[in-house]
Short mmCIF file of C-alpha atoms in Angstrom, two decimals:
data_model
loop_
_atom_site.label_atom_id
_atom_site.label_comp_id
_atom_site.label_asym_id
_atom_site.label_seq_id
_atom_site.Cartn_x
_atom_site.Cartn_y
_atom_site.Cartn_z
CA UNK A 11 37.41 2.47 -6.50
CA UNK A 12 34.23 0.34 -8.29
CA UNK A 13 30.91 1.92 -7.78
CA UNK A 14 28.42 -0.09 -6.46
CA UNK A 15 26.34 -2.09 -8.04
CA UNK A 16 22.45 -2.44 -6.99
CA UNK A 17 19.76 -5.01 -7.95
CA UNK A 18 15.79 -5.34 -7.77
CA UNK A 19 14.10 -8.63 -7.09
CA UNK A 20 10.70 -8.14 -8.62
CA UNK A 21 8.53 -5.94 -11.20
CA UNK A 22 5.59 -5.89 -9.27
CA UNK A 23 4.10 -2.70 -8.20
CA UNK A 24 6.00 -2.01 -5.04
CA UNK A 25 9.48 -3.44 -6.57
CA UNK A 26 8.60 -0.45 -9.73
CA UNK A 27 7.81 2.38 -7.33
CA UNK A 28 11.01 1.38 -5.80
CA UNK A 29 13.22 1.25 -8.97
CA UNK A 30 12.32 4.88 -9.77
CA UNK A 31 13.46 6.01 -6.87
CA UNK A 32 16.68 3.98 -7.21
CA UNK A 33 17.45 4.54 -10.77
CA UNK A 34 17.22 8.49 -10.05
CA UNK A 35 19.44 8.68 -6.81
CA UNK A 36 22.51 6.35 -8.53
CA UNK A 37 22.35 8.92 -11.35
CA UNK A 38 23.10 11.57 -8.89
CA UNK A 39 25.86 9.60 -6.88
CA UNK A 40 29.83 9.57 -7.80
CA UNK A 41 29.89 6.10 -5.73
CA UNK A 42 27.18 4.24 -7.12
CA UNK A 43 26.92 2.16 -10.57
CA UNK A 44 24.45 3.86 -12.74
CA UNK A 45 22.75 0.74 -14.06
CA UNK A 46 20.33 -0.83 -11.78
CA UNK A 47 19.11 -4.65 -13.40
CA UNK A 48 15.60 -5.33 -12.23
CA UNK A 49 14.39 -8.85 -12.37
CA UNK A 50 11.05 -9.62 -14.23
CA UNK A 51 9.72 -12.60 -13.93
CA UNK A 52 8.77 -12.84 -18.20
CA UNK A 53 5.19 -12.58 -19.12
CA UNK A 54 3.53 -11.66 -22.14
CA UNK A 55 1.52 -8.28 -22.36
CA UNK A 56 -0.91 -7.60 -25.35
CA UNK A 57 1.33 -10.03 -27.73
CA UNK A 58 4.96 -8.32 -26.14
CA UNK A 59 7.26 -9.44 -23.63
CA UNK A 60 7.08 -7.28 -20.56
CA UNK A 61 10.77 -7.36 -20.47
CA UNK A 62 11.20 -5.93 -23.56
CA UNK A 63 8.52 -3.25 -23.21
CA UNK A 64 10.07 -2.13 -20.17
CA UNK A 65 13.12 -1.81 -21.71
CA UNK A 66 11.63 -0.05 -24.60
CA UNK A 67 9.30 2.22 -23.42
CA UNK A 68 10.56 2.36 -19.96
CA UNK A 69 7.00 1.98 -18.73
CA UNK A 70 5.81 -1.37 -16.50
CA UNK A 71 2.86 -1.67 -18.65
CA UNK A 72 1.72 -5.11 -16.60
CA UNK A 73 1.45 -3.46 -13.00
CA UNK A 74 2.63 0.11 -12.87
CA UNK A 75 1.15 1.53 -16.81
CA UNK A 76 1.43 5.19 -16.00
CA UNK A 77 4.20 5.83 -14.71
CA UNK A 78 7.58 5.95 -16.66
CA UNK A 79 10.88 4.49 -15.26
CA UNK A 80 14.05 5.82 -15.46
CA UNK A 81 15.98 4.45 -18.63
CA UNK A 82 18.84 3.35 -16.16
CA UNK A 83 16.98 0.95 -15.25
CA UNK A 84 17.20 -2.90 -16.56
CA UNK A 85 14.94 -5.37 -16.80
CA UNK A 86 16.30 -9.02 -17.03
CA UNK A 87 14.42 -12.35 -16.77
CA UNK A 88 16.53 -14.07 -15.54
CA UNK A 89 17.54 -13.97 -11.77
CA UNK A 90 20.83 -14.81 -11.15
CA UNK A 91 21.85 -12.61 -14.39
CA UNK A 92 20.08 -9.82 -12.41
CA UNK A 93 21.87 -10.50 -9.18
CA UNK A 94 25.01 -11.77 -9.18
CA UNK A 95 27.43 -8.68 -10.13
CA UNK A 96 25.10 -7.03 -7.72
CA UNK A 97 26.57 -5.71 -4.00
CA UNK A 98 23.10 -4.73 -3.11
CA UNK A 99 20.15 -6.78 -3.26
CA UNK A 100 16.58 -5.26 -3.04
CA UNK A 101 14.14 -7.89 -2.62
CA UNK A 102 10.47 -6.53 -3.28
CA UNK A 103 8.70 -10.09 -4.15
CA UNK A 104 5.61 -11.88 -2.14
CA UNK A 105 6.63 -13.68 0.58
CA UNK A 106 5.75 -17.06 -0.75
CA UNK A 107 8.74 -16.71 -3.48
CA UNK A 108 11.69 -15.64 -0.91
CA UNK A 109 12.54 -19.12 -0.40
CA UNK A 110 12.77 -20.30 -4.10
CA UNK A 111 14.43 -17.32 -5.00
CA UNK A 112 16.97 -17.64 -2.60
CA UNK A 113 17.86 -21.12 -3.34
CA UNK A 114 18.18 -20.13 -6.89
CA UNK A 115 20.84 -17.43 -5.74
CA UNK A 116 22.97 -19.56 -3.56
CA UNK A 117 26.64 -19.62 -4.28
CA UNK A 118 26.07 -17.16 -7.43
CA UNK A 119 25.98 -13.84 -5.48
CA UNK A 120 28.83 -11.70 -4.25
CA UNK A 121 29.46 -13.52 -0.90
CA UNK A 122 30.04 -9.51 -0.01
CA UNK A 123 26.85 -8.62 -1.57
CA UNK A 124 24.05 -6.72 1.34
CA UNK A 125 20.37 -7.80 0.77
CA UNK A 126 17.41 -5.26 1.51
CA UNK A 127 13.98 -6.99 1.94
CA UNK A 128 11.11 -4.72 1.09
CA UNK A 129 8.81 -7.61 1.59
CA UNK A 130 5.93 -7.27 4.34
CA UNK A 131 5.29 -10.69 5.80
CA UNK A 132 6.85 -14.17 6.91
CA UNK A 133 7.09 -18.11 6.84
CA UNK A 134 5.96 -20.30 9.33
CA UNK A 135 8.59 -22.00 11.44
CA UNK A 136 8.86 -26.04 11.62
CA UNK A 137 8.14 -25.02 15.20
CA UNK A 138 4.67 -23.33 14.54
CA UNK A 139 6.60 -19.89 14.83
CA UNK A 140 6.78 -17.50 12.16
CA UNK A 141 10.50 -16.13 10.91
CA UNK A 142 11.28 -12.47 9.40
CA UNK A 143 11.73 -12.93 5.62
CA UNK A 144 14.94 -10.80 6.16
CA UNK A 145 16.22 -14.17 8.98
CA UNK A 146 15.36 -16.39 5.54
CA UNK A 147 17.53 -14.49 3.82
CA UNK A 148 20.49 -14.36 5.70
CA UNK A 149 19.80 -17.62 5.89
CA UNK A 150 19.91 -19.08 3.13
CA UNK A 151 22.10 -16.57 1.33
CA UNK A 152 24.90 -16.43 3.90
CA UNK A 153 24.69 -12.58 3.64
CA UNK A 154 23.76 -9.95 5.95
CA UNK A 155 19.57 -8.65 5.25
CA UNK A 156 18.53 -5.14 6.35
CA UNK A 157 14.68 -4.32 5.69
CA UNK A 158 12.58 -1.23 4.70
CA UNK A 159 9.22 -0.42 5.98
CA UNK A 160 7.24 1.76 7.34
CA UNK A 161 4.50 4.09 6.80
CA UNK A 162 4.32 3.98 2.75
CA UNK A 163 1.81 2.70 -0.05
CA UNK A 164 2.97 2.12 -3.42
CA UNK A 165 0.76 4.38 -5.73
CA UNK A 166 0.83 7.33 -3.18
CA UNK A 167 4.68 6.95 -3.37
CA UNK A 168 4.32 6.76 -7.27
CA UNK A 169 2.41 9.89 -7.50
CA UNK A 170 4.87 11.60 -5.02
CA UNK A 171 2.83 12.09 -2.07
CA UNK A 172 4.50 12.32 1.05
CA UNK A 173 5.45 8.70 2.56
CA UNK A 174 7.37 7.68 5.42
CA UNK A 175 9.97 4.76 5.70
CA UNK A 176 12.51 3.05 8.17
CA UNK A 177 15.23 1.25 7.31
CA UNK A 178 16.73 -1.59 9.76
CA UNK A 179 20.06 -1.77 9.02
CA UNK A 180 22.03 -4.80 9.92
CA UNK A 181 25.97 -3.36 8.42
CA UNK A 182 27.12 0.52 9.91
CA UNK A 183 28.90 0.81 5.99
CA UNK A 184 25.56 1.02 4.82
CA UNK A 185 23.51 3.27 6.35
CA UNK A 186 23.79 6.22 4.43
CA UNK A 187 23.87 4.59 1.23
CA UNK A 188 20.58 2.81 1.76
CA UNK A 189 19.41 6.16 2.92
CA UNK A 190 20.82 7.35 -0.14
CA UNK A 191 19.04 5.20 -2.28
CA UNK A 192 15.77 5.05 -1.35
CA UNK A 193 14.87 8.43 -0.39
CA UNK A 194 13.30 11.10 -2.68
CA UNK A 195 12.05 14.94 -2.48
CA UNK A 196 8.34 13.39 -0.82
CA UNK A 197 9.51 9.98 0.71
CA UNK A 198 11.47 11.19 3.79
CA UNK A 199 13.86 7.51 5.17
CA UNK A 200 15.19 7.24 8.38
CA UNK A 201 18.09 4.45 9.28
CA UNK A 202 18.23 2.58 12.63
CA UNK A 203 20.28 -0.28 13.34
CA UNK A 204 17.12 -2.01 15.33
CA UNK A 205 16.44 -4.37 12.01
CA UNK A 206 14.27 -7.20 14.24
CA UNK A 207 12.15 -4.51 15.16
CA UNK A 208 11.35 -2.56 12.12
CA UNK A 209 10.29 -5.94 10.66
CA UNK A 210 8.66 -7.35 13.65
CA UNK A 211 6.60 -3.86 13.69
CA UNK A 212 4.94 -4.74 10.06
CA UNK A 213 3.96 -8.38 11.15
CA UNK A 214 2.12 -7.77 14.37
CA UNK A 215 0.53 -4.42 12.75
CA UNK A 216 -1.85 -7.02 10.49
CA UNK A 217 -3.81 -8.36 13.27
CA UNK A 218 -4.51 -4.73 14.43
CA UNK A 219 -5.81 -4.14 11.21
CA UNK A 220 -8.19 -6.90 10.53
CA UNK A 221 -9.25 -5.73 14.25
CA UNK A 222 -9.85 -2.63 12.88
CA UNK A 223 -11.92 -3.56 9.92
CA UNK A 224 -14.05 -5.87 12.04
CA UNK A 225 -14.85 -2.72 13.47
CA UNK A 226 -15.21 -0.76 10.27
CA UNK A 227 -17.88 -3.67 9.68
CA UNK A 228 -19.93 -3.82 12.14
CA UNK A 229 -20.00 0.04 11.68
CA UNK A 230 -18.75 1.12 15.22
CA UNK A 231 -17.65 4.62 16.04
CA UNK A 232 -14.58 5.79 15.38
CA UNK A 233 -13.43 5.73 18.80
CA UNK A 234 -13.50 2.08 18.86
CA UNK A 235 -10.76 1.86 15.51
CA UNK A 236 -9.08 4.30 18.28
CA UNK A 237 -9.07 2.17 21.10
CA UNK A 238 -8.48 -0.85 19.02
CA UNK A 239 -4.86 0.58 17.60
CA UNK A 240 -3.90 1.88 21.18
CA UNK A 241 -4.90 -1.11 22.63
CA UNK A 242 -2.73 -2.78 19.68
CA UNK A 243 -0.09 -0.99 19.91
CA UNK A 244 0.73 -1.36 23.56
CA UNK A 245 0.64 -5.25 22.73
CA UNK A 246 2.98 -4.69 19.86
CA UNK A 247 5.71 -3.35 22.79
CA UNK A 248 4.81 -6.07 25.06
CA UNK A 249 5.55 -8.99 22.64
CA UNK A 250 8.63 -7.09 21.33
CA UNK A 251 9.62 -7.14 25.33
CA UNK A 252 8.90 -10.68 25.36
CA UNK A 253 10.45 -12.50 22.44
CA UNK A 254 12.75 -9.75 20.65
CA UNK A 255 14.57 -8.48 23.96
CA UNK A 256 16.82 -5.82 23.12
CA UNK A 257 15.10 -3.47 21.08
CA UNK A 258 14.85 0.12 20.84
CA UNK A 259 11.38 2.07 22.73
CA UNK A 260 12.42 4.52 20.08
CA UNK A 261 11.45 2.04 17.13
CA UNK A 262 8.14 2.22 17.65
CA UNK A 263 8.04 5.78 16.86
CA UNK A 264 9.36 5.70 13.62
CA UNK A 265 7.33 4.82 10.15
CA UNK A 266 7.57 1.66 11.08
CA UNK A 267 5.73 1.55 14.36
CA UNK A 268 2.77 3.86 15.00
CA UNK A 269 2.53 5.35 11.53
CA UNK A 270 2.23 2.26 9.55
CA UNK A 271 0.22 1.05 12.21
CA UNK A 272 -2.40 4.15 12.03
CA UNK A 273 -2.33 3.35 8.15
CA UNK A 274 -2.70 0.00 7.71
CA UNK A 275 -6.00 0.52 10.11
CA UNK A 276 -7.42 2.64 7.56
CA UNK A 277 -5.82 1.80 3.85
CA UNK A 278 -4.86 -2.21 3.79
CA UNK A 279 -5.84 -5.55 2.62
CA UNK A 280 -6.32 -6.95 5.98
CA UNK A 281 -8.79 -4.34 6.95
CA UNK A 282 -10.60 -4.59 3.72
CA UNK A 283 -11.00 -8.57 4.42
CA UNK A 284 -11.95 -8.60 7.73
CA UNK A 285 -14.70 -5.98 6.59
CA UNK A 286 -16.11 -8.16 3.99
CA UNK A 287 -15.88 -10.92 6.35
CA UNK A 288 -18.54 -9.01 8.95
CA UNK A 289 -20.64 -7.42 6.46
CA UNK A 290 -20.68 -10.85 3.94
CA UNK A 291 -20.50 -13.73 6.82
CA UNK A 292 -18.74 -15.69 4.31
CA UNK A 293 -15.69 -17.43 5.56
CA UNK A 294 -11.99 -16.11 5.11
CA UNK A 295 -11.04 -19.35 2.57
CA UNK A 296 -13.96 -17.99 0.42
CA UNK A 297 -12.95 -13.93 0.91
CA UNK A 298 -9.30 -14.42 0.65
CA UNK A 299 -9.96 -15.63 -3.10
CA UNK A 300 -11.59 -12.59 -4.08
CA UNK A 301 -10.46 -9.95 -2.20
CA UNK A 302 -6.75 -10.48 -2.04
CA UNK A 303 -5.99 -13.38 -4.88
CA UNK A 304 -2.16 -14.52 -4.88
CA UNK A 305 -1.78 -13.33 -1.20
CA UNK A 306 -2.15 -15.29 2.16
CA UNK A 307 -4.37 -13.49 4.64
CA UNK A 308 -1.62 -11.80 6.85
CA UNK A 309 -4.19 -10.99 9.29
CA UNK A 310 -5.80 -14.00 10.42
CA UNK A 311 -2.41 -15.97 9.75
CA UNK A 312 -0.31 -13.81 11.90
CA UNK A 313 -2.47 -13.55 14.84
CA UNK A 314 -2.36 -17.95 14.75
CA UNK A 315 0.52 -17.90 15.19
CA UNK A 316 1.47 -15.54 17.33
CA UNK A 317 -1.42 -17.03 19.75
CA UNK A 318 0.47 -19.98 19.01
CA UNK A 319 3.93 -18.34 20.66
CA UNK A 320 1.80 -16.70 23.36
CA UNK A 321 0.00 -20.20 24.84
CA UNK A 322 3.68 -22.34 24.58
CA UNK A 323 4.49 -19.16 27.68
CA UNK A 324 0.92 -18.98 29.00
CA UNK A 325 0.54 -15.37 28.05
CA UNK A 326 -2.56 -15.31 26.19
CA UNK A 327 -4.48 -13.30 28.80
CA UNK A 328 -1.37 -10.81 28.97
CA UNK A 329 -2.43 -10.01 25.05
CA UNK A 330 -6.35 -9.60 25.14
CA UNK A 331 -6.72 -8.26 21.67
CA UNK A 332 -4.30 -10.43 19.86
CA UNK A 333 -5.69 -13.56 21.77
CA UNK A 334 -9.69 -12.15 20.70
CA UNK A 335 -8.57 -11.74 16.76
CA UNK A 336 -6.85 -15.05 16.49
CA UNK A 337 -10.53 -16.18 18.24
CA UNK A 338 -12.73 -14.46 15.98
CA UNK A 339 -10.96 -16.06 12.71
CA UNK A 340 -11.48 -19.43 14.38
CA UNK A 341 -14.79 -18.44 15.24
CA UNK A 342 -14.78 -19.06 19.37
CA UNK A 343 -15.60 -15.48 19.81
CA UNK A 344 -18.79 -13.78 18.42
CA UNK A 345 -17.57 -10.28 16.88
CA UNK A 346 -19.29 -8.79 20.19
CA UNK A 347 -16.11 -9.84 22.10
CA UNK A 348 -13.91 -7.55 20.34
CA UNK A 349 -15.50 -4.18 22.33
CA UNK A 350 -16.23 -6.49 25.32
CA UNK A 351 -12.10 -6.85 25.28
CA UNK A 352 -11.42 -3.05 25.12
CA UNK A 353 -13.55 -2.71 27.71
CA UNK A 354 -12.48 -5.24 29.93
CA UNK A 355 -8.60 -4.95 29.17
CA UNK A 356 -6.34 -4.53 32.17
CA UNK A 357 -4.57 -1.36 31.93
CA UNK A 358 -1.49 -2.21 33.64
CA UNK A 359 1.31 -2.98 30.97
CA UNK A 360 2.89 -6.71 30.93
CA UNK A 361 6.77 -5.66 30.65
CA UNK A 362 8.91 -8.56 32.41
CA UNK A 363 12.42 -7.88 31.04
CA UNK A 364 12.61 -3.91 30.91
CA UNK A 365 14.87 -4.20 27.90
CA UNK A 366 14.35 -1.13 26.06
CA UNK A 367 16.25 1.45 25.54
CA UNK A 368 15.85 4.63 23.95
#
């Protein structure tokens, strides 16, 4: 029987902290391929090429310098070379490259192969809507995409402190081997088969963070940041209810849901920009720049255009704290109006289809 054969999309520091955890676990396995290729996307480093000084020294001098990979591990620059012997695919690139990279890959790809997005984000629709990277994927691959998320940050993972994940698998063949794979001694993965969920979990959770560091700067108490991420997280389950019908209550519960929630509220970009954007009063084209350079703001983008799915059903007042976010980035609301909407917040839950199940 051939051993699998797994691939990493990406170098940066997430797709690294990744590959170590990959390249140990196939070493232990008697039914996966020992070699893992890892594309690098080629740059030069003090006068070397990165893909040679990862394969060298085994170290991604560019954006992970102190810690050492495992020597199983490949780096390639070139994508389809990476991919295309590959029967898993671990994408762990920004969002604004899934596209491109996919259309490289078409046609030269196992049409058996099973693609893994690690990537935290989306495209906008033609219709104003956004789309899972994972639905991209599958879409323009012609494969089956499960995700990982959850409750983990790349350097904590690196320096093996205890991290969380959930995997949304979309094939019952692979859920112990992406278990398999990604798990280590400190980074504890759980499987579900609820993949729109998981992913849908790490969009919606960046408008409750820049909520929560609009808080953090206009120095409010800590039970606001607490009433903000209940408040947020009860409108994560309605708008599940309303346009992802059919997923699991019990979702929410994993790494994915409340933990990575609680986290992002305390230790992510969005936060950090929406505090700089209180404290500085500079707009969010100017922060964006120099707070978070090469990444869209997930935060203000995600709650336009969810406010944009919420007004085509007239639902807006059904989600006061997503509608007040996507208001404050436009700047119709004064700051003020986020505690005024805590306060004011009807406490009866907005749950038309009563789709969940445990």
């Amino acid at each position: 029987m051939d051993k699998i054969m797994i691939c990493i999309i990406g170098s940066g520091n997430w797709a690294t902290t990744i590959a170590r955890n990959v390249g140990r676990n196939v070493l232990n396995s008697q039914t996966l391929d020992e070699k893992v290729t890892m594309y690098v996307y080629e740059e030069i480093v003090e006068g070397r090429k990165l893909t040679e000084i990862i394969n060298t020294t085994h170290v991604n001098s560019k954006y992970m310098p102190n810690f050492e990979l495992p020597p199983n591990i490949v780096a390639v620059d070139d994508i389809v070379t990476t991919a295309r012997d590959a029967d898993i695919i671990i994408f762990a690139i920004p969002p604004t490259f899934v596209s491109s990279c996919c259309k490289t890959l078409l046609g030269k790809v196992k049409p058996t192969a099973h693609a893994v997005s690690l990537i935290k984000g989306f495209e906008r629709g033609d219709d104003g809507q956004f789309v899972l990277i994972s639905q991209i994927i599958m879409r323009q691959l012609k494969i089956p995409c499960s995700v990982l998320v959850g409750c983990n940050l790349a350097h904590e993972l690196a320096h093996d402190h205890f991290a969380e994940g959930t995997v949304g698998c979309r094939d019952q063949k692979y859920y112990r081997v992406l278990h398999d794979i990604f798990k280590s001694p400190t980074f504890r993965v759980v499987v579900t088969e609820d993949a729109d969920c998981v992913e849908i979990c790490s969009t919606l959770r960046n408008i409750i963070a820049f909520a929560a560091g609009c808080s953090d700067g206009m120095e409010l108490n800590e039970n606001t940041k607490g009433g903000i991420i209940r408040r947020g997280f009860l409108e994560m389950l309605q708008f599940v209810d309303v346009f992802y019908p059919g997923c699991r209550m019990g979702t929410f519960f994993e790494s994915c849901g409340i933990s990575d929630l609680v986290t992002s509220c305390y230790a992510n970009r969005n936060r950090k920009l929406a505090e700089a954007f209180v404290k500085t009063g500079k707009p969010l084209s100017e922060l964006e720049h120099i707070l978070i350079p090469g990444h869209e703001p997930l935060g203000p983008v995600t709650a336009e255009l969810v406010h944009h799915m919420l007004k085509k059903k007239g639902l807006e007042d059904k989600f006061p704290l997503f509608t007040t976010v996507y208001r404050i980035c436009t700047g119709d609301y004064p700051l003020q109006r986020l505690v005024e909407t805590l306060i004011k917040a009807r406490e009866d839950i907005f749950h038309p289809l009563h789709t969940f199940q445990l």
